[in-house]
């Protein structure tokens, strides 16, 4: 059975006190053994969270640079992230693509650098509204995956997780319908079959992200090819996140 994952992207939110409180709350949640919880706090806070709470919940950075060291003011490298004992890195979030002009080629370099440093990549893909409106969303996402991820060896690919996040659903309150989510997730799995074979595809976790919250999570997580979520806004409130973790636990029985 493939792993179910609930991941929280805190973005540039929360004070240190709030982050500590939220992380502590998450460490106290009941999480089924077959469910993995990962949070992506602001990078500055990560070491404090890991140290204070004995790294009880996995953590990742929301970004890192592919070059090992050098004149990249304001950036942190994948190697520096790995030095801190951090587990994972988010790559290709649409806010990074949109506001920081990150291209598929640049994201491919990040994926390679993350793997070279034994970091698990949570790779985000997803189409803008304009692309969905002309019904080209499948081609668009397929191209993102081919240009940034599908060059990996089978061994490395299995150290990644894909999060499908339709851009029009991120932080907007709009959510993909279960049909829209399942169509894309099934397509992603079929492309994985084409590149890596059926066994790897069957065991690979594909997360949904985009205004996922306690009222829509059970329907989305019940889709056969949805293996949990990458959660933004609802990951900032412990009571909401707790429900999403509980829903993820429930789908392990599907
Ligand atoms: C995200 O930023 O990854 C995300 C899914 O945000 P939200 O849940 O707020 O739409």
PDB file of C-alpha atoms in Angstrom, residues 169 172-178 181 208-223 226 228-232 234 240 243-244 247-248 250-251:
ATOM      1  CA  UNK A 169      -7.129  26.664  -6.574  1.00  0.00           C
ATOM      2  CA  UNK A 172      -8.352  31.153  -3.666  1.00  0.00           C
ATOM      3  CA  UNK A 173     -10.986  29.125  -1.868  1.00  0.00           C
ATOM      4  CA  UNK A 174     -11.664  27.357  -5.187  1.00  0.00           C
ATOM      5  CA  UNK A 175     -10.962  23.654  -5.062  1.00  0.00           C
ATOM      6  CA  UNK A 176     -10.644  21.144  -7.850  1.00  0.00           C
ATOM      7  CA  UNK A 177     -13.684  18.904  -7.992  1.00  0.00           C
ATOM      8  CA  UNK A 178     -13.056  15.267  -7.191  1.00  0.00           C
ATOM      9  CA  UNK A 181      -8.410  15.988  -9.157  1.00  0.00           C
ATOM     10  CA  UNK A 208      -3.421  17.149  -3.982  1.00  0.00           C
ATOM     11  CA  UNK A 209      -3.042  20.819  -3.026  1.00  0.00           C
ATOM     12  CA  UNK A 210      -5.272  23.831  -3.519  1.00  0.00           C
ATOM     13  CA  UNK A 211      -7.673  25.134  -0.870  1.00  0.00           C
ATOM     14  CA  UNK A 212      -7.927  21.705   0.697  1.00  0.00           C
ATOM     15  CA  UNK A 213      -9.691  22.053   4.057  1.00  0.00           C
ATOM     16  CA  UNK A 214     -11.735  20.064   6.579  1.00  0.00           C
ATOM     17  CA  UNK A 215     -14.917  20.399   4.526  1.00  0.00           C
ATOM     18  CA  UNK A 216     -13.567  19.039   1.221  1.00  0.00           C
ATOM     19  CA  UNK A 217     -10.685  16.785   2.278  1.00  0.00           C
ATOM     20  CA  UNK A 218     -12.631  13.584   2.793  1.00  0.00           C
ATOM     21  CA  UNK A 219     -14.023  13.642  -0.764  1.00  0.00           C
ATOM     22  CA  UNK A 220     -10.664  14.559  -2.316  1.00  0.00           C
ATOM     23  CA  UNK A 221      -8.685  12.039  -0.253  1.00  0.00           C
ATOM     24  CA  UNK A 222     -11.172   9.304  -1.135  1.00  0.00           C
ATOM     25  CA  UNK A 223     -10.209   9.576  -4.844  1.00  0.00           C
ATOM     26  CA  UNK A 226      -5.059  10.933  -4.344  1.00  0.00           C
ATOM     27  CA  UNK A 228      -3.075  12.882   0.785  1.00  0.00           C
ATOM     28  CA  UNK A 229      -2.533  16.600   0.550  1.00  0.00           C
ATOM     29  CA  UNK A 230      -0.169  19.525   0.483  1.00  0.00           C
ATOM     30  CA  UNK A 231      -2.016  22.038   2.591  1.00  0.00           C
ATOM     31  CA  UNK A 232      -1.518  25.804   2.788  1.00  0.00           C
ATOM     32  CA  UNK A 234      -5.618  25.039   6.606  1.00  0.00           C
ATOM     33  CA  UNK A 240      -8.036  22.182  10.840  1.00  0.00           C
ATOM     34  CA  UNK A 243      -8.879  16.994  10.852  1.00  0.00           C
ATOM     35  CA  UNK A 244      -6.829  16.657   7.666  1.00  0.00           C
ATOM     36  CA  UNK A 247      -8.916  12.164   7.126  1.00  0.00           C
ATOM     37  CA  UNK A 248      -5.580  10.946   5.783  1.00  0.00           C
ATOM     38  CA  UNK A 250      -9.038   7.223   7.334  1.00  0.00           C
ATOM     39  CA  UNK A 251      -8.048   6.825   3.681  1.00  0.00           C
TER      40      UNK A 251
END
